[in-house]
mmCIF file of C-alpha atoms in Angstrom:
data_model
loop_
_atom_site.group_PDB
_atom_site.id
_atom_site.type_symbol
_atom_site.label_atom_id
_atom_site.label_comp_id
_atom_site.label_asym_id
_atom_site.label_seq_id
_atom_site.Cartn_x
_atom_site.Cartn_y
_atom_site.Cartn_z
ATOM 1 C CA ARG A 95 9.161 -42.472 -105.741
ATOM 2 C CA THR A 96 7.395 -40.819 -102.807
ATOM 3 C CA ASP A 97 8.299 -42.222 -99.420
ATOM 4 C CA ASP A 98 6.663 -42.412 -96.011
ATOM 5 C CA PRO A 99 7.979 -41.829 -92.469
ATOM 6 C CA GLN A 100 7.223 -45.357 -91.206
ATOM 7 C CA PRO A 101 10.399 -47.364 -90.459
ATOM 8 C CA VAL A 102 10.702 -51.134 -90.387
ATOM 9 C CA ASP A 103 9.816 -52.566 -86.965
ATOM 10 C CA PHE A 104 12.677 -53.017 -84.495
ATOM 11 C CA LEU A 105 14.872 -56.059 -85.334
ATOM 12 C CA HIS A 106 12.817 -56.828 -88.474
ATOM 13 C CA TRP A 107 13.948 -56.944 -92.132
ATOM 14 C CA GLU A 108 12.437 -55.906 -95.458
ATOM 15 C CA PHE A 109 13.845 -57.284 -98.700
ATOM 16 C CA TYR A 110 12.725 -56.160 -102.165
ATOM 17 C CA ILE A 111 13.633 -57.143 -105.687
ATOM 18 C CA ALA A 112 12.202 -54.464 -107.963
ATOM 19 C CA SER A 113 12.575 -52.455 -111.143
ATOM 20 C CA MET A 114 11.883 -48.785 -111.824
ATOM 21 C CA GLN A 115 11.825 -47.105 -115.220
ATOM 22 C CA HIS A 116 12.145 -43.410 -116.018
ATOM 23 C CA TYR A 117 11.573 -41.848 -119.450
ATOM 24 C CA THR A 118 12.494 -38.407 -120.722
ATOM 25 C CA ARG A 119 12.650 -37.049 -124.258
ATOM 26 C CA ASN A 120 16.366 -37.842 -124.468
ATOM 27 C CA GLU A 121 16.857 -40.862 -122.237
ATOM 28 C CA SER A 122 15.324 -44.012 -120.794
ATOM 29 C CA ASP A 123 16.833 -45.555 -117.688
ATOM 30 C CA VAL A 124 15.810 -48.635 -115.750
ATOM 31 C CA THR A 125 16.950 -50.434 -112.630
ATOM 32 C CA SER A 126 17.002 -53.950 -113.934
ATOM 33 C CA PRO A 127 16.665 -55.078 -111.182
ATOM 34 C CA HIS A 128 17.557 -53.372 -107.948
ATOM 35 C CA ILE A 129 17.749 -55.004 -104.533
ATOM 36 C CA GLU A 130 16.571 -53.050 -101.502
ATOM 37 C CA ILE A 131 17.279 -54.104 -97.920
ATOM 38 C CA ASN A 132 15.850 -52.338 -94.851
ATOM 39 C CA TYR A 133 16.503 -53.245 -91.219
ATOM 40 C CA GLY A 134 14.878 -51.954 -88.026
ATOM 41 C CA ALA A 135 18.085 -51.168 -86.126
ATOM 42 C CA PHE A 136 16.378 -49.320 -83.242
ATOM 43 C CA SER A 137 12.868 -48.330 -82.269
ATOM 44 C CA ASN A 138 11.691 -45.818 -84.938
ATOM 45 C CA VAL A 139 14.971 -46.140 -86.877
ATOM 46 C CA GLN A 140 15.695 -48.185 -90.000
ATOM 47 C CA ILE A 141 18.899 -48.517 -91.993
ATOM 48 C CA HIS A 142 18.612 -48.825 -95.754
ATOM 49 C CA LEU A 143 20.590 -50.081 -98.764
ATOM 50 C CA VAL A 144 19.746 -50.189 -102.484
ATOM 51 C CA ALA A 145 22.086 -52.075 -104.847
ATOM 52 C CA PRO A 146 20.974 -51.433 -108.465
ATOM 53 C CA LEU A 147 21.834 -52.868 -111.831
ATOM 54 C CA GLY A 148 21.120 -50.148 -114.353
ATOM 55 C CA TYR A 149 20.172 -50.041 -118.025
ATOM 56 C CA VAL A 150 20.440 -46.714 -119.872
ATOM 57 C CA HIS A 151 19.453 -45.916 -123.454
ATOM 58 C CA SER A 152 20.160 -42.399 -124.740
ATOM 59 C CA ASN A 153 21.645 -40.459 -127.646
ATOM 60 C CA GLU A 154 25.041 -41.330 -126.135
ATOM 61 C CA GLY A 155 24.486 -45.100 -126.403
ATOM 62 C CA THR A 156 23.076 -48.081 -124.526
ATOM 63 C CA HIS A 157 24.734 -49.410 -121.364
ATOM 64 C CA TYR A 158 24.037 -52.013 -118.665
ATOM 65 C CA GLY A 159 25.868 -52.539 -115.371
ATOM 66 C CA TYR A 160 26.082 -51.739 -111.685
ATOM 67 C CA SER A 161 24.890 -48.208 -110.884
ATOM 68 C CA ASP A 162 25.209 -45.903 -107.861
ATOM 69 C CA THR A 163 24.559 -47.459 -104.427
ATOM 70 C CA GLU A 164 22.018 -45.834 -102.111
ATOM 71 C CA ILE A 165 22.363 -45.859 -98.317
ATOM 72 C CA GLY A 166 20.196 -44.119 -95.754
ATOM 73 C CA VAL A 167 18.645 -43.930 -92.312
ATOM 74 C CA LYS A 168 14.913 -43.427 -91.751
ATOM 75 C CA TYR A 169 13.957 -41.837 -88.427
ATOM 76 C CA ARG A 170 10.351 -41.334 -87.302
ATOM 77 C CA PHE A 171 10.230 -38.618 -84.630
ATOM 78 C CA ILE A 172 6.439 -38.277 -84.263
ATOM 79 C CA GLU A 173 4.260 -41.394 -84.092
ATOM 80 C CA GLU A 174 0.742 -41.360 -85.523
ATOM 81 C CA THR A 175 -2.264 -40.945 -83.237
ATOM 82 C CA GLU A 176 -5.964 -40.588 -83.994
ATOM 83 C CA THR A 177 -5.495 -36.861 -84.676
ATOM 84 C CA VAL A 178 -1.753 -36.430 -85.372
ATOM 85 C CA PRO A 179 0.103 -37.780 -88.435
ATOM 86 C CA GLN A 180 3.397 -39.617 -88.146
ATOM 87 C CA ILE A 181 6.372 -37.507 -89.230
ATOM 88 C CA GLY A 182 9.924 -38.493 -90.007
ATOM 89 C CA SER A 183 12.972 -37.957 -92.140
ATOM 90 C CA PHE A 184 14.861 -40.321 -94.449
ATOM 91 C CA PRO A 185 18.239 -38.845 -95.422
ATOM 92 C CA LEU A 186 19.885 -40.705 -98.302
ATOM 93 C CA ILE A 187 23.374 -40.751 -99.780
ATOM 94 C CA GLU A 188 24.037 -41.902 -103.333
ATOM 95 C CA VAL A 189 27.525 -43.429 -103.428
ATOM 96 C CA PRO A 190 29.176 -43.120 -106.885
ATOM 97 C CA THR A 191 29.762 -46.840 -107.507
ATOM 98 C CA GLY A 192 28.501 -46.801 -111.106
ATOM 99 C CA ASN A 193 30.349 -45.908 -114.290
ATOM 100 C CA ALA A 194 29.470 -42.251 -114.933
ATOM 101 C CA ASP A 195 31.066 -42.372 -118.407
ATOM 102 C CA LYS A 196 28.407 -44.928 -119.370
ATOM 103 C CA LEU A 197 25.598 -42.925 -117.645
ATOM 104 C CA LEU A 198 25.340 -45.632 -114.946
ATOM 105 C CA GLY A 199 25.842 -43.080 -112.193
ATOM 106 C CA THR A 200 26.736 -39.473 -111.565
ATOM 107 C CA GLY A 201 30.398 -39.830 -110.615
ATOM 108 C CA ASN A 202 29.749 -37.787 -107.453
ATOM 109 C CA PHE A 203 28.266 -38.332 -104.012
ATOM 110 C CA GLN A 204 24.724 -36.987 -103.743
ATOM 111 C CA ALA A 205 22.621 -36.453 -100.616
ATOM 112 C CA TYR A 206 18.863 -36.085 -100.080
ATOM 113 C CA LEU A 207 17.378 -34.412 -97.001
ATOM 114 C CA PRO A 208 13.576 -34.911 -96.945
ATOM 115 C CA LEU A 209 10.680 -34.645 -94.503
ATOM 116 C CA TRP A 210 7.815 -37.198 -94.796
ATOM 117 C CA ILE A 211 4.292 -37.146 -93.294
ATOM 118 C CA GLN A 212 1.672 -39.947 -93.187
ATOM 119 C CA LYS A 213 -1.900 -40.326 -91.912
ATOM 120 C CA SER A 214 -4.306 -43.258 -92.115
ATOM 121 C CA TRP A 215 -8.071 -43.476 -91.665
ATOM 122 C CA GLY A 216 -9.237 -47.078 -91.718
ATOM 123 C CA LYS A 217 -8.368 -48.581 -95.119
ATOM 124 C CA PHE A 218 -7.224 -45.241 -96.582
ATOM 125 C CA THR A 219 -3.617 -44.028 -96.209
ATOM 126 C CA THR A 220 -2.000 -40.887 -97.563
ATOM 127 C CA TYR A 221 1.603 -39.757 -97.275
ATOM 128 C CA GLY A 222 4.149 -37.475 -98.842
ATOM 129 C CA GLY A 223 6.520 -34.587 -98.443
ATOM 130 C CA GLY A 224 9.835 -33.817 -100.036
ATOM 131 C CA GLY A 225 13.235 -32.280 -99.689
ATOM 132 C CA VAL A 226 16.432 -31.114 -101.332
ATOM 133 C CA TRP A 227 18.910 -33.224 -103.304
ATOM 134 C CA PHE A 228 22.471 -31.933 -103.077
ATOM 135 C CA ASN A 229 23.902 -32.710 -106.498
ATOM 136 C CA PRO A 230 27.533 -31.571 -106.982
ATOM 137 C CA GLY A 231 29.383 -31.827 -110.267
ATOM 138 C CA THR A 232 29.943 -30.083 -113.566
ATOM 139 C CA ASP A 233 26.699 -28.685 -115.052
ATOM 140 C CA ARG A 234 24.714 -30.150 -112.130
ATOM 141 C CA LYS A 235 22.648 -28.252 -109.595
ATOM 142 C CA ASN A 236 20.813 -28.959 -106.362
ATOM 143 C CA TRP A 237 17.171 -29.836 -106.909
ATOM 144 C CA ILE A 238 13.902 -30.344 -105.058
ATOM 145 C CA PHE A 239 11.800 -33.498 -105.142
ATOM 146 C CA THR A 240 8.316 -33.611 -103.668
ATOM 147 C CA GLY A 241 5.503 -36.111 -103.960
ATOM 148 C CA TRP A 242 2.220 -37.225 -102.466
ATOM 149 C CA GLU A 243 0.584 -40.662 -102.535
ATOM 150 C CA PHE A 244 -2.929 -41.938 -101.843
ATOM 151 C CA GLN A 245 -3.650 -45.643 -101.333
ATOM 152 C CA TYR A 246 -6.604 -47.765 -100.355
ATOM 153 C CA ASP A 247 -6.869 -51.361 -99.081
ATOM 154 C CA PHE A 248 -9.677 -52.768 -101.221
ATOM 155 C CA SER A 249 -9.347 -56.094 -99.413
ATOM 156 C CA GLU A 250 -6.802 -58.009 -97.350
ATOM 157 C CA SER A 251 -5.246 -59.058 -100.678
ATOM 158 C CA ILE A 252 -5.321 -55.884 -102.791
ATOM 159 C CA THR A 253 -3.974 -52.385 -102.108
ATOM 160 C CA LEU A 254 -4.069 -49.804 -104.920
ATOM 161 C CA GLY A 255 -2.784 -46.254 -105.042
ATOM 162 C CA SER A 256 -1.605 -43.299 -107.056
ATOM 163 C CA GLU A 257 1.160 -40.764 -106.718
ATOM 164 C CA LEU A 258 1.820 -37.249 -107.990
ATOM 165 C CA THR A 259 5.428 -35.974 -108.041
ATOM 166 C CA TYR A 260 7.274 -32.789 -108.915
ATOM 167 C CA GLN A 261 10.980 -32.127 -109.243
ATOM 168 C CA THR A 262 13.025 -29.128 -110.255
ATOM 169 C CA ALA A 263 15.844 -29.381 -112.817
ATOM 170 C CA ASP A 264 18.916 -31.324 -111.650
ATOM 171 C CA THR A 265 21.325 -30.080 -114.348
ATOM 172 C CA GLN A 266 21.904 -26.760 -116.111
ATOM 173 C CA ASN A 267 20.176 -28.010 -119.295
ATOM 174 C CA ALA A 268 17.298 -29.922 -117.678
ATOM 175 C CA GLU A 269 13.753 -28.775 -116.998
ATOM 176 C CA SER A 270 11.413 -29.263 -114.067
ATOM 177 C CA SER A 271 9.075 -32.233 -114.373
ATOM 178 C CA ILE A 272 5.771 -33.521 -113.054
ATOM 179 C CA GLY A 273 5.029 -37.230 -112.764
ATOM 180 C CA PHE A 274 2.042 -39.459 -112.043
ATOM 181 C CA ASN A 275 2.060 -43.143 -111.137
ATOM 182 C CA LEU A 276 -0.518 -45.837 -110.507
ATOM 183 C CA GLY A 277 0.346 -49.026 -108.685
ATOM 184 C CA GLY A 278 -0.501 -51.462 -105.991
ATOM 185 C CA TYR A 279 0.260 -54.544 -103.968
ATOM 186 C CA LEU A 280 -0.972 -58.114 -104.028
ATOM 187 C CA ASN A 281 -0.712 -59.073 -100.363
ATOM 188 C CA LEU A 282 -0.041 -62.810 -100.490
ATOM 189 C CA SER A 283 0.528 -62.974 -96.717
ATOM 190 C CA GLU A 284 1.749 -60.816 -93.832
ATOM 191 C CA ARG A 285 5.310 -61.343 -95.094
ATOM 192 C CA HIS A 286 5.037 -61.672 -98.876
ATOM 193 C CA HIS A 287 3.789 -59.038 -101.320
ATOM 194 C CA ILE A 288 3.931 -58.480 -105.070
#
């Protein structure tokens, strides 16, 4: 969930097919799957699209279908040097394309304004930051998301990492939450990763 300030290289593409799952006491929601496309439109600038199919199970029922679409622009304004981290921003807009009545979206536009920082030392990389989500709508409120990740390249084929996140409540009845993830990459080649 934590991001970094590093955009896709100029005139290059990234394409992901992925799934993310989120549990709370009252609800489980999954992107099943989501497609992410990133393109290096300019030097230090990437454009971004996420098209998700969502699955939601809660006290209000179980639903599956297209959810809210995410669009954004990542801009790195400080490049990394031996002593200075790279710094950038990645504003996002959630477009209400899902069916909010079936919990497959919010029914409102949302916007995220974050700041991300990254520094690498050899095989070790760390990055994180955070920002404010603007979350209009009945019983909703603006909220803060922040996270930090640590990852290590154990070999040319294996990268493992962990992440710690914190977010404030996004609705009047919600609570703040802390999260922890473990994950990694199998680097099959320069272009293909699992």
